[in-house]
Coordinates of C-alpha atoms in Angstrom, one line a residue:
Chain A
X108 CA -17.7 -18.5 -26.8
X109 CA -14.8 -20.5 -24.8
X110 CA -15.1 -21.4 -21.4
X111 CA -13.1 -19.6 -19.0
X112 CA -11.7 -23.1 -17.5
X113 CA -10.3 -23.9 -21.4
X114 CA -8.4 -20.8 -22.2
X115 CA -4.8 -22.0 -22.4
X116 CA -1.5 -19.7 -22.9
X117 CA -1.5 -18.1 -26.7
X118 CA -5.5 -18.2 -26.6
X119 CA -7.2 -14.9 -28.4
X120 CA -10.1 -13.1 -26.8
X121 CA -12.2 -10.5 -27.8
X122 CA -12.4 -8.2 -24.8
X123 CA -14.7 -5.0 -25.7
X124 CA -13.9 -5.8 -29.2
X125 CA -9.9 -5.7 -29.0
X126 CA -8.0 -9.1 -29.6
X127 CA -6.2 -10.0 -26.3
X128 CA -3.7 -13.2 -26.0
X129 CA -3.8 -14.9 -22.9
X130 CA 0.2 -14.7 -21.7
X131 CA -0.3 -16.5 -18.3
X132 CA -2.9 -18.4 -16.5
X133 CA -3.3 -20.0 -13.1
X134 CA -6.1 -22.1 -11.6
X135 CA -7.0 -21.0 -8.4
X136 CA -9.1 -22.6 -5.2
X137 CA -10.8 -20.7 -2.9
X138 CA -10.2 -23.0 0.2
X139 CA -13.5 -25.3 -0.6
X140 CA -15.1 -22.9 -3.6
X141 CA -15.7 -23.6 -7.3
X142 CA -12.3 -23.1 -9.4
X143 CA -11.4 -19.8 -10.7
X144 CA -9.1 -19.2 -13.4
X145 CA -6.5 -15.7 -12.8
X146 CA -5.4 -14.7 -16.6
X147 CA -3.1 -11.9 -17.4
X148 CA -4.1 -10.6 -21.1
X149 CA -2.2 -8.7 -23.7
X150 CA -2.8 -6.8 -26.2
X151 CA -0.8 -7.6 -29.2
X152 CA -1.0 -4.3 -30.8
X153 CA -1.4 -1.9 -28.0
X154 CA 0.7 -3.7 -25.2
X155 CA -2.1 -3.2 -22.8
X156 CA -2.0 -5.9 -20.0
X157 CA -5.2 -7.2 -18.6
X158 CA -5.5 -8.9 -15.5
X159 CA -8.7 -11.0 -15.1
X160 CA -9.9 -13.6 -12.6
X161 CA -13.0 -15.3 -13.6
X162 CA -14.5 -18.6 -12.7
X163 CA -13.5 -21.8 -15.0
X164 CA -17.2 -22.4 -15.9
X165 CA -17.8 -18.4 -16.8
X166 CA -18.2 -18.0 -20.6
X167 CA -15.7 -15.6 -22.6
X168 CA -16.1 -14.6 -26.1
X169 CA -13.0 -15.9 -28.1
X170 CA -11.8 -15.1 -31.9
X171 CA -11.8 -17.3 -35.1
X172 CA -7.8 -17.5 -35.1
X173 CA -6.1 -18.9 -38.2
X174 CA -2.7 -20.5 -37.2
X175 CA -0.1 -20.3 -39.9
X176 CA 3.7 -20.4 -40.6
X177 CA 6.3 -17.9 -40.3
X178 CA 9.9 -17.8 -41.0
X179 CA 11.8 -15.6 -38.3
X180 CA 14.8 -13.7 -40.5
X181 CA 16.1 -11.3 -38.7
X182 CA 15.2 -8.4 -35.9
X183 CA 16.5 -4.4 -36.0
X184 CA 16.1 -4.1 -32.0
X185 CA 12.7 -2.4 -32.3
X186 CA 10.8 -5.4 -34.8
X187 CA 10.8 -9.3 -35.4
X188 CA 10.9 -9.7 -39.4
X189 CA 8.5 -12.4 -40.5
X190 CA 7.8 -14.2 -43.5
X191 CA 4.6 -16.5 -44.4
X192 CA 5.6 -19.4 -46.1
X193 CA 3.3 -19.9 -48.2
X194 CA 2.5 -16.5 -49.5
X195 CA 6.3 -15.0 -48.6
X196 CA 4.2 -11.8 -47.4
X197 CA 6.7 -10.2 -44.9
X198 CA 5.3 -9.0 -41.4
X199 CA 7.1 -6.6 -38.9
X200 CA 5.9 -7.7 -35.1
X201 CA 6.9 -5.3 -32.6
X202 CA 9.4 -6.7 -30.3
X203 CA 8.6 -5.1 -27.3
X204 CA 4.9 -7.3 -27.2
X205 CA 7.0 -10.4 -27.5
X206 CA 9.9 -10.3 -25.1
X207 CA 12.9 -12.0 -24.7
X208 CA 11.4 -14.0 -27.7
X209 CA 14.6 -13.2 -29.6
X210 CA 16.1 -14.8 -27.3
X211 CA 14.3 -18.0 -28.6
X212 CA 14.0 -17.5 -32.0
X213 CA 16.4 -19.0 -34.4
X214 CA 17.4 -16.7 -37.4
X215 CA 15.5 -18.4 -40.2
X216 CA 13.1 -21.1 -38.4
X217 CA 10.0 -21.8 -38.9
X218 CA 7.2 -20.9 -36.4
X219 CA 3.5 -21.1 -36.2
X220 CA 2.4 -17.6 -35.3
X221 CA -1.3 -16.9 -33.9
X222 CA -3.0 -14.7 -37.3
X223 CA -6.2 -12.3 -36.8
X224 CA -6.9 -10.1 -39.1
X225 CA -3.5 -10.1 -40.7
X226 CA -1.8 -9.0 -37.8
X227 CA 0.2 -11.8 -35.9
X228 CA -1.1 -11.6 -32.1
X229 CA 1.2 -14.9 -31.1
X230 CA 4.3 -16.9 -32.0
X231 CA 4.1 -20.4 -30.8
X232 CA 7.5 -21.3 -29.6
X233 CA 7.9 -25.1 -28.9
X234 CA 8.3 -26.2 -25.4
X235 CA 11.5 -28.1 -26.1
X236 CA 14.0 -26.7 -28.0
X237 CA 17.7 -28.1 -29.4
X238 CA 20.1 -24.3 -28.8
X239 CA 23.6 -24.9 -30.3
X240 CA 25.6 -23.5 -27.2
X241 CA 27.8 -20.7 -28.9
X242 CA 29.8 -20.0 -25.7
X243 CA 30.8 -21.4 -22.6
X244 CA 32.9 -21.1 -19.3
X245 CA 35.7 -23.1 -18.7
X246 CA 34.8 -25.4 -15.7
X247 CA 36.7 -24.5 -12.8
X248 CA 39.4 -27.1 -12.2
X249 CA 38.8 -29.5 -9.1
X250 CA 35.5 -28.4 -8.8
X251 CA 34.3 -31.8 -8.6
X252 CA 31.5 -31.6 -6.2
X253 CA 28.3 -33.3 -7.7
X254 CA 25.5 -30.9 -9.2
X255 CA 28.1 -28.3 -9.8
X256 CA 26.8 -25.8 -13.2
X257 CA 28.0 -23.1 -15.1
X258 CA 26.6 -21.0 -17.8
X259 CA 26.8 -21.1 -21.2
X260 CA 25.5 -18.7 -24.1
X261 CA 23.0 -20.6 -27.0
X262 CA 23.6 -19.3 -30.8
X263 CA 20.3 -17.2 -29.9
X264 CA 22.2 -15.2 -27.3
X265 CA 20.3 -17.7 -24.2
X266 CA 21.9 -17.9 -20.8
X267 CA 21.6 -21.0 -19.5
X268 CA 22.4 -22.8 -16.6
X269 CA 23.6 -26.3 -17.7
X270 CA 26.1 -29.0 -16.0
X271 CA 29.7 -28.7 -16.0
X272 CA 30.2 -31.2 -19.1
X273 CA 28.5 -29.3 -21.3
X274 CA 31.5 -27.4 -24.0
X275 CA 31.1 -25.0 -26.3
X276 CA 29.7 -26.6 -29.8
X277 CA 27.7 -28.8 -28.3
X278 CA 23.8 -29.0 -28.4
X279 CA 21.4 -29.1 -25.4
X280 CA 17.7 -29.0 -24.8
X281 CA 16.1 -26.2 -23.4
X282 CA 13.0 -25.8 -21.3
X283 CA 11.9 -22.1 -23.4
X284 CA 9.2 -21.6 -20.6
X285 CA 11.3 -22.0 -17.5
X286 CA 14.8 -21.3 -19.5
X287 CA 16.1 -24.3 -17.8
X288 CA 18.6 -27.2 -19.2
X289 CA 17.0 -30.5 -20.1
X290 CA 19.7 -32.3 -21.3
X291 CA 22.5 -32.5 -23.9
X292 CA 21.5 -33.7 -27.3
X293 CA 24.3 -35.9 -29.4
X294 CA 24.8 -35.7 -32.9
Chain B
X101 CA 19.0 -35.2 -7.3
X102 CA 17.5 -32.1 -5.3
X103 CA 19.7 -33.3 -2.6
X104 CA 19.0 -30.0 -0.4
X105 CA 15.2 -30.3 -0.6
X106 CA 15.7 -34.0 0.2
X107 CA 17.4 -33.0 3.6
X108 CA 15.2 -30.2 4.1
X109 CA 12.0 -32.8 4.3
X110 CA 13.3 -35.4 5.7
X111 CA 14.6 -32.7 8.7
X112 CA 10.7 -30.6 9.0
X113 CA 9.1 -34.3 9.0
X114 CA 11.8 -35.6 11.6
X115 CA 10.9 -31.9 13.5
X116 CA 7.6 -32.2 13.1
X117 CA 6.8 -36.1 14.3
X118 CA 8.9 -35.0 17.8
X119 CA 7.0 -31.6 18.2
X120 CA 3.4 -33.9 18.3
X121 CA 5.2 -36.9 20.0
X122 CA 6.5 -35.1 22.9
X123 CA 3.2 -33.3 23.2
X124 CA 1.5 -36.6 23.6
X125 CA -0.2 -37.0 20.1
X126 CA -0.1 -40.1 18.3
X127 CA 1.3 -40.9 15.3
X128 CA -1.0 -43.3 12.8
X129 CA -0.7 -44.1 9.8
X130 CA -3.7 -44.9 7.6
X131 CA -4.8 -45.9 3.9
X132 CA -4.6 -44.1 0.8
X133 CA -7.3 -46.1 -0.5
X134 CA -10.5 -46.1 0.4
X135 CA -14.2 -47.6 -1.1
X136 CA -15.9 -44.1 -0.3
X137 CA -15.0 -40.4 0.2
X138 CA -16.4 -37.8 2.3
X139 CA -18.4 -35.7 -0.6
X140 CA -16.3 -32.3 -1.6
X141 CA -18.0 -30.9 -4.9
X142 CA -15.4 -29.0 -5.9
X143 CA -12.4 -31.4 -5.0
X144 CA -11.5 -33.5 -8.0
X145 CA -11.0 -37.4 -6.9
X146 CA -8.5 -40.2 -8.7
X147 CA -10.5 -43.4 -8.6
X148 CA -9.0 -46.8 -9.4
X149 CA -10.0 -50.5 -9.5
X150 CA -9.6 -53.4 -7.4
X151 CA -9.7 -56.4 -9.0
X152 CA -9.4 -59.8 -6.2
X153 CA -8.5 -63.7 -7.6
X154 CA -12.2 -64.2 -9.1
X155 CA -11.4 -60.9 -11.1
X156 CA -14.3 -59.2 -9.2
X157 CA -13.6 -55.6 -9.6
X158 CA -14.5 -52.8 -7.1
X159 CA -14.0 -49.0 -7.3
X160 CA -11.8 -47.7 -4.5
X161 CA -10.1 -43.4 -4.7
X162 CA -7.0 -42.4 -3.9
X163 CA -8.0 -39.9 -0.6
X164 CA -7.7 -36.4 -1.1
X165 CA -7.2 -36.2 2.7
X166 CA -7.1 -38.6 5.7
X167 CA -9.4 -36.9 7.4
X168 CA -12.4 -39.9 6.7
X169 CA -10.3 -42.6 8.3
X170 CA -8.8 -40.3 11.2
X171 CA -11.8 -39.2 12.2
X172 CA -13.0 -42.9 12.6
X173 CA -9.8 -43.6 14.8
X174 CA -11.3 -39.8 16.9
X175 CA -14.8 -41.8 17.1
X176 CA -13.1 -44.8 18.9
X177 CA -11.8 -42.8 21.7
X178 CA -7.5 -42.6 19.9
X179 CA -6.8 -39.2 21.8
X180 CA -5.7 -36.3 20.1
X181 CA -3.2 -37.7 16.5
X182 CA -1.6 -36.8 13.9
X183 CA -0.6 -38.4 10.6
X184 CA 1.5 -37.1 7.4
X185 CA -0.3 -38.6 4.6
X186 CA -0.1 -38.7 0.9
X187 CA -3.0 -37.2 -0.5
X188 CA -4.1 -36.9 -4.5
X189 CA -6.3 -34.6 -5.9
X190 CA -7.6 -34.4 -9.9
X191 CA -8.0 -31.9 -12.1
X192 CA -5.8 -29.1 -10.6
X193 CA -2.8 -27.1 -12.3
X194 CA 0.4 -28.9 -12.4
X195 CA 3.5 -26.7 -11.4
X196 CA 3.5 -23.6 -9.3
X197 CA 1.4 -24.7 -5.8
X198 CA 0.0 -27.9 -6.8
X199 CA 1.2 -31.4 -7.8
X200 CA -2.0 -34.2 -7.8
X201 CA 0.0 -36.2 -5.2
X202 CA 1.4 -34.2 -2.2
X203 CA 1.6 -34.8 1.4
X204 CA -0.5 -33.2 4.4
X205 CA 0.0 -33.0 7.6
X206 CA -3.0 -33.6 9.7
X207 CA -3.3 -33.0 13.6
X208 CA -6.5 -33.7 15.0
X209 CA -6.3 -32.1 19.1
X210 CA -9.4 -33.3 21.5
X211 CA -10.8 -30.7 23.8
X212 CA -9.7 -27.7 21.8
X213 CA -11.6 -25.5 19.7
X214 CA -10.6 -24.0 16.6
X215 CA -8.3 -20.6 18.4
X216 CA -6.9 -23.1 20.6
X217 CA -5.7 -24.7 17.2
X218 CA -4.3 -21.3 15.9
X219 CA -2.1 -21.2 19.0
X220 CA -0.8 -24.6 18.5
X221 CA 0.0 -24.1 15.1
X222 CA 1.7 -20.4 15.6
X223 CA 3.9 -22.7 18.1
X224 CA 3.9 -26.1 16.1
X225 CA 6.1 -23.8 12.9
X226 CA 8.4 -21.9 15.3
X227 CA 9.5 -24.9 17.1
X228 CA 10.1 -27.1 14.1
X229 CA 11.2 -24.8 11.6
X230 CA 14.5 -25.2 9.3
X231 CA 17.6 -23.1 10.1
X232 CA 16.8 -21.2 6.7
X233 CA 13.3 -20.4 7.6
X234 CA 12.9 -16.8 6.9
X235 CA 10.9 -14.6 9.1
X236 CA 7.8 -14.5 7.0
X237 CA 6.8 -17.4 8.3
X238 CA 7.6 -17.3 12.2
X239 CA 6.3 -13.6 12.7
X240 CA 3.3 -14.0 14.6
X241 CA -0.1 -14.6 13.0
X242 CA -2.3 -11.8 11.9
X243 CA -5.8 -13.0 12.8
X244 CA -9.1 -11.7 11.3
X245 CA -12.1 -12.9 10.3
X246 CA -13.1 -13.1 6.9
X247 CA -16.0 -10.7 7.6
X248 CA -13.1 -7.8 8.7
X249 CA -11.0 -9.2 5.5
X250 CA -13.7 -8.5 3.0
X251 CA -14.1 -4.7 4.7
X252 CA -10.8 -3.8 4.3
X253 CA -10.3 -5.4 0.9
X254 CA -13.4 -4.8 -1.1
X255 CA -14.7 -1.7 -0.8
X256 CA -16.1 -1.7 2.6
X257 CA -18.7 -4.2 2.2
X258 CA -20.1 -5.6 4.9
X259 CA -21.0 -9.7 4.6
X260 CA -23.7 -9.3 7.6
X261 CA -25.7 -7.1 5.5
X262 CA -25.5 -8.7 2.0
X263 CA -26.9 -12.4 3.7
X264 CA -29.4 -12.5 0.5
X265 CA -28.2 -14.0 -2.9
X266 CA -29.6 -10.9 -4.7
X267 CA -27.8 -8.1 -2.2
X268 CA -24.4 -9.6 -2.5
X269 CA -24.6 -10.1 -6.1
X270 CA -25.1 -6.0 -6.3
X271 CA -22.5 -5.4 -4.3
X272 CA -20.0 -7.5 -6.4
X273 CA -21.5 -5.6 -9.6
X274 CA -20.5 -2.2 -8.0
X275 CA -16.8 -3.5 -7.6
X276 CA -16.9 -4.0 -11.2
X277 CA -17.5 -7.6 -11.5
X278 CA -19.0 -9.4 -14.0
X279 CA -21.1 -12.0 -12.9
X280 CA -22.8 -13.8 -16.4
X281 CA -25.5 -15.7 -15.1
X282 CA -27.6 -16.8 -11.6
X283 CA -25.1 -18.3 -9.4
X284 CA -25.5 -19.0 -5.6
X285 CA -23.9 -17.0 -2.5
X286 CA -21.4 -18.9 -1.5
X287 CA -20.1 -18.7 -6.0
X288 CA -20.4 -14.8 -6.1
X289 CA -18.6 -14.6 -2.4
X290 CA -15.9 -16.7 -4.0
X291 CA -15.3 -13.9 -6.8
X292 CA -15.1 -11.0 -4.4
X293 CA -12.9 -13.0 -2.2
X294 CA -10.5 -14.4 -5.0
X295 CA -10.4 -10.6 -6.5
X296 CA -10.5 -8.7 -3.9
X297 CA -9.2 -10.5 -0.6
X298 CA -6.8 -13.4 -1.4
X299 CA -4.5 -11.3 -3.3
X300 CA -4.2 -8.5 -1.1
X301 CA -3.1 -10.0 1.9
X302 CA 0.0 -8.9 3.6
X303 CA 2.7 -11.5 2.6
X304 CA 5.6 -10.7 5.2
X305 CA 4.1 -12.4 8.2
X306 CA 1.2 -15.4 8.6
X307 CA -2.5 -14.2 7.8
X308 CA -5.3 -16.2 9.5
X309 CA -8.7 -15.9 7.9
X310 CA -11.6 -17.0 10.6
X311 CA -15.0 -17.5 10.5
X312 CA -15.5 -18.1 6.8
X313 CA -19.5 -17.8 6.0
X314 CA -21.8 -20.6 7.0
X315 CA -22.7 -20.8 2.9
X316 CA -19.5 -22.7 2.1
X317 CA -20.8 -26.0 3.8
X318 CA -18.4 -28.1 5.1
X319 CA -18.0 -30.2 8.4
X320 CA -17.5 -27.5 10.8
X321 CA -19.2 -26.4 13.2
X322 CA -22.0 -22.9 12.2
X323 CA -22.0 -20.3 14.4
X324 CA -24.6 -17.3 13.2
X325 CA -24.0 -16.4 9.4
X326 CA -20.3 -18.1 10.0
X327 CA -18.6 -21.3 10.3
X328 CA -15.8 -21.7 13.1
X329 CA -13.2 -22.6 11.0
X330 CA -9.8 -21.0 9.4
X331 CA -7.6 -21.2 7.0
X332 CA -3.9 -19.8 7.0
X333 CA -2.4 -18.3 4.5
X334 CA 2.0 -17.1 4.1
X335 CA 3.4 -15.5 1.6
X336 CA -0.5 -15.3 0.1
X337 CA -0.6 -19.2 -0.5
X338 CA -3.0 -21.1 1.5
X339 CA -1.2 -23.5 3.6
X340 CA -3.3 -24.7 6.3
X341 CA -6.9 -25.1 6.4
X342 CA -8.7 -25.8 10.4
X343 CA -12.5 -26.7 11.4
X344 CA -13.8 -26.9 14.8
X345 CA -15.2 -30.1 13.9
X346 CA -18.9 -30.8 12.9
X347 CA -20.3 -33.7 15.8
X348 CA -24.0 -34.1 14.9
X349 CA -25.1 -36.7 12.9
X350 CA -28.0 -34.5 11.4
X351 CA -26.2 -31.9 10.4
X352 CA -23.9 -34.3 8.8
X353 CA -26.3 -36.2 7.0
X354 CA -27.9 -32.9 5.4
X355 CA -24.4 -31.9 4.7
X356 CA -23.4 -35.5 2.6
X357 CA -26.6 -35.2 0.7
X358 CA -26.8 -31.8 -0.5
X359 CA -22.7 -32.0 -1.5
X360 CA -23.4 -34.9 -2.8
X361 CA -25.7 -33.8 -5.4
X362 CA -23.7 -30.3 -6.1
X363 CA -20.8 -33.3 -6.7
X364 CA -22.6 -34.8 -9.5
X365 CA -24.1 -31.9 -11.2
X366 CA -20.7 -30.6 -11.4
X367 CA -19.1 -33.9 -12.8
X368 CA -22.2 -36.1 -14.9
X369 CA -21.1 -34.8 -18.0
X370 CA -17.3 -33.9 -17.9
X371 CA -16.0 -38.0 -17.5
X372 CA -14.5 -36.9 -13.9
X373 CA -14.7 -39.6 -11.1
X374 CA -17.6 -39.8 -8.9
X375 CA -16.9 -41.2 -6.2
X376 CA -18.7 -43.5 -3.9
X377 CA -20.2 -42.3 -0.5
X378 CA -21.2 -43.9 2.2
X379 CA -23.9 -42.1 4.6
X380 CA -23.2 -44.6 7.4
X381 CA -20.1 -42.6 7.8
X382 CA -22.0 -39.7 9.7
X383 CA -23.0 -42.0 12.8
X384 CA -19.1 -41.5 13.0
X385 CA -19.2 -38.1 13.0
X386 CA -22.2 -37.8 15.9
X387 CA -19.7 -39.9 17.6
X388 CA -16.7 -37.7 17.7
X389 CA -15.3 -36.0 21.0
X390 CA -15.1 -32.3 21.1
X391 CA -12.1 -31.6 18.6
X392 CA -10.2 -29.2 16.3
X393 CA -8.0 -30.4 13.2
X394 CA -6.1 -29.1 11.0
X395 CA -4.7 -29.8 7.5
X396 CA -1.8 -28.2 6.5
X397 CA 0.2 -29.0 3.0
X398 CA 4.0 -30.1 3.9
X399 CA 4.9 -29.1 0.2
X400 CA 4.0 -25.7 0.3
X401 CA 5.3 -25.1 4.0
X402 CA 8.9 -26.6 2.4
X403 CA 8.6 -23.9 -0.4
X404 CA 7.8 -21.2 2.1
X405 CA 10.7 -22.2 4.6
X406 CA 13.4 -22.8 1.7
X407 CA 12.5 -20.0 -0.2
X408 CA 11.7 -22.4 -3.3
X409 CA 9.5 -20.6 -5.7
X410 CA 7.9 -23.7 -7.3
X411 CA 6.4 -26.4 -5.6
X412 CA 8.1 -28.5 -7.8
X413 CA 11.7 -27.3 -6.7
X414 CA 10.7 -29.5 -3.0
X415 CA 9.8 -32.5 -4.9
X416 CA 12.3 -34.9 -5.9
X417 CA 10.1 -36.7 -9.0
X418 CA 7.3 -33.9 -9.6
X419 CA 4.7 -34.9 -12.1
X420 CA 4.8 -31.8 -14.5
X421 CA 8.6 -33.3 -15.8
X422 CA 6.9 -36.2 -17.3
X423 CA 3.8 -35.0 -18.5

């Protein structure tokens, strides 16, 4: 059992005996009342979204998760192809429970992925990643006024919003939760 | 820099401190630290330590709202005032509505009950609001009490008639929530309320909730099962919270002890601060004129008249970038 108040993002619950991955959470005060926790739930292998707001000090049954690597290799549009580095055992994960993850994933990366019962119910994608930025607008001449962006395309396909000094070949750090430019990385 | 959110504070503040000055309120301006807090159970404190030339040390907490040092400056006969304030509180989610440190505004007005307050503050946002405040937030204020809230939103229910822990507890169980173990009124009206009420209300124009149940103790003032306070919410996010406030020293008293001990059973074991509190402090509140203030957070009003989605998008350093 887990306390409601410790489930984080990626955590797997057993709700009426199906594995559900928490995909968002949010504390929540009632003005002067005990804290509450809302969680939206999914269910890795049927889709099926749960939406659940129970108090932080409420008790939920959670699941014995191993946590193991993956190499992402490629996707065909419907799944991500997976293979565990240690025992090169290829998976299929269905793309539409993890989306806009291929816009994420490098081709050939290692990530840990969340493992119950040999079915992956989570890929763990680091906060911070370096994206290789694959395209990018021309700045528009004499626009010189100070905070001025544009967007550029990472190798994974990413639009992001980044300064105007960032060109195309360069490599930039990238908020994955909020899609946002951190910074340009050298070298 | 977030050079438009800079302007857009700096203008609501500028806004804001001539709407209460021209009214006659006065502006003060008071500590951040302090050696005791009013007892909130479920309000997480920052504590730190003062340490003088002969390295004796004393606790002192960051205030989660001015309200303990205001209302001192009430007690002495100040007038009606108003202060924007830094505030900190522990323990809460960074990002979306809450950063630990944030400011609130707090106008304390003598004579006036707790509707005279709604009308002030209906007044108070129209007249200081930015060009780009959108009309969600000027439209006039939706008033019901919490009682009406709950029947409309869950199921029908009526508070007046579920008054016993048991009752209520039923009634939450036949709207399908799970309730593990014993809890107290006041928890299982929380559940139905953050299920059931807080996300259903209408978002294009101000909601004020009145009259929340006498349960939830705080320092306003009990009238029958309910407690003449209110809290406003736009957009759904809570953004101002009002008490006609509590003047009797007794009820105070009561008040500081029992919180106090639902403060430490909630925080003995878990390494949060517990802060000091200092009982003296309710000969203060017997001494208090007639009075209604309210608290509203300047942050979330900022988001609400830019249209910023994040709390974070109104603060120039907010804490979630470095931790």
């Amino acid at each position: 059992m887990i306390k409601a108040g410790q489930i984080d993002k990626g955590t797997a619950l057993l709700i009426k005996g199906q594995p559900f991955i928490c995909v968002e959470r949010e504390f929540v005060n009632p003005g002067k009342g005990s804290a509450f926790v809302r969680l939206k739930l999914k269910s890795p292998t049927t889709g099926q979204v749960l939406q659940e707001t129970i108090k932080s000090q409420d008790s939920v049954e959670d699941i014995n998760v191993e946590n193991m690597d993956y190499q992402y290799m490629y996707n065909d549009g419907e799944n991500f192809h997976m293979m565990n580095v240690d025992t090169y055992d290829q998976f299929e994960v269905p793309m539409a429970n993890f989306e806009g993850y291929e816009l994420l994933m490098k081709d050939g990366e290692t990530y840990r992925c969340t493992v119950y019962n040999d079915e992956i119910l989570d890929i763990q994608i680091p906060s911070k990643v370096v994206y290789l930025v694959a395209e990018a607008e021309e700045a528009i001449k004499g626009d010189t006024v100070q905070g001025a962006t544009k967007f550029v395309t990472t190798e994974t396909g990413l639009r992001v919003r980044v300064p105007i000094f960032i060109k195309q070949g360069e490599k930039i750090r990238v908020n994955t939760e909020t899609k946002e430019y951190l910074e340009r990385v050298n070298g | 820099m977030n050079r438009e959110a800079a302007i857009a504070r700096s203008r609501l503040y500028s806004n804001i401190r001539a709407y209460f000055t021209d009214r006659g309120y006065l502006e003060v301006e008071t500590p951040t630290l302090s050696a005791d807090l009013i007892p909130e159970a479920t309000i997480d404190n920052f504590g730190t330590t003062f340490i003088n030339e002969f390295r004796t040390s004393r606790e002192l907490y960051m205030i989660p709202s001015p309200e303990i040092f205001i209302k001192k400056l009430l007690a002495e006969g100040s007038g009606s005032v108003f202060e924007i304030s830094k505030c900190f509180r522990n323990c809460e989610q960074l990002g979306s509505i809450h950063n630990p440190e944030f400011t609130m505004l707090e106008y304390y007005t003598v004579d006036f009950d707790e509707t005279d307050s709604i009308a002030l503050t209906c007044d108070m946002l129209r007249k200081t609001a930015l060009g780009s405040c959108p009309e969600s937030v000027l439209a006039d204020f939706e008033t019901m009490t919490v009682r009406e809230a709950v029947k409309r939103y869950a199921g029908g229910i009526d508070l007046d008639e579920l008054q016993n822990p048991r009752d209520l507890r039923k009634a939450a169980s036949d709207l399908g929530l799970i309730i593990p173990g014993p809890e107290s009124w006041d928890d299982t009206f929380n559940r139905i309320f953050i299920n059931f009420v807080e996300t259903s209300l209408p978002k294009d124009h101000p909601v004020c909730l009145t009259d929340y149940p006498r349960q939830i103790e705080c320092l306003a003032e009990a009238k029958g099962n309910y407690r003449r306070r209110w809290e406003l919410y736009i957009g759904g996010i809570e953004v101002a919270n009002c008490y006609l406030e509590e003047r009797d020293a007794d009820v105070a008293r009561d008040y500081y002890r029992r919180e106090y001990q639902k403060l430490l059973s909630l925080r003995s074991d878990n390494g949060k601060t517990i802060p000091d509190v200092d009982e003296s402090f309710c000969d203060t509140i017997g001494a208090l004129p007639k009075c209604s203030g309210v608290a509203m957070g300047l942050d979330r009003l900022l988001m609400l008249e830019t249209g910023a989605g994040e709390i974070d998008d109104v603060l120039l350093f907010p804490l979630s970038n470095i931790l």
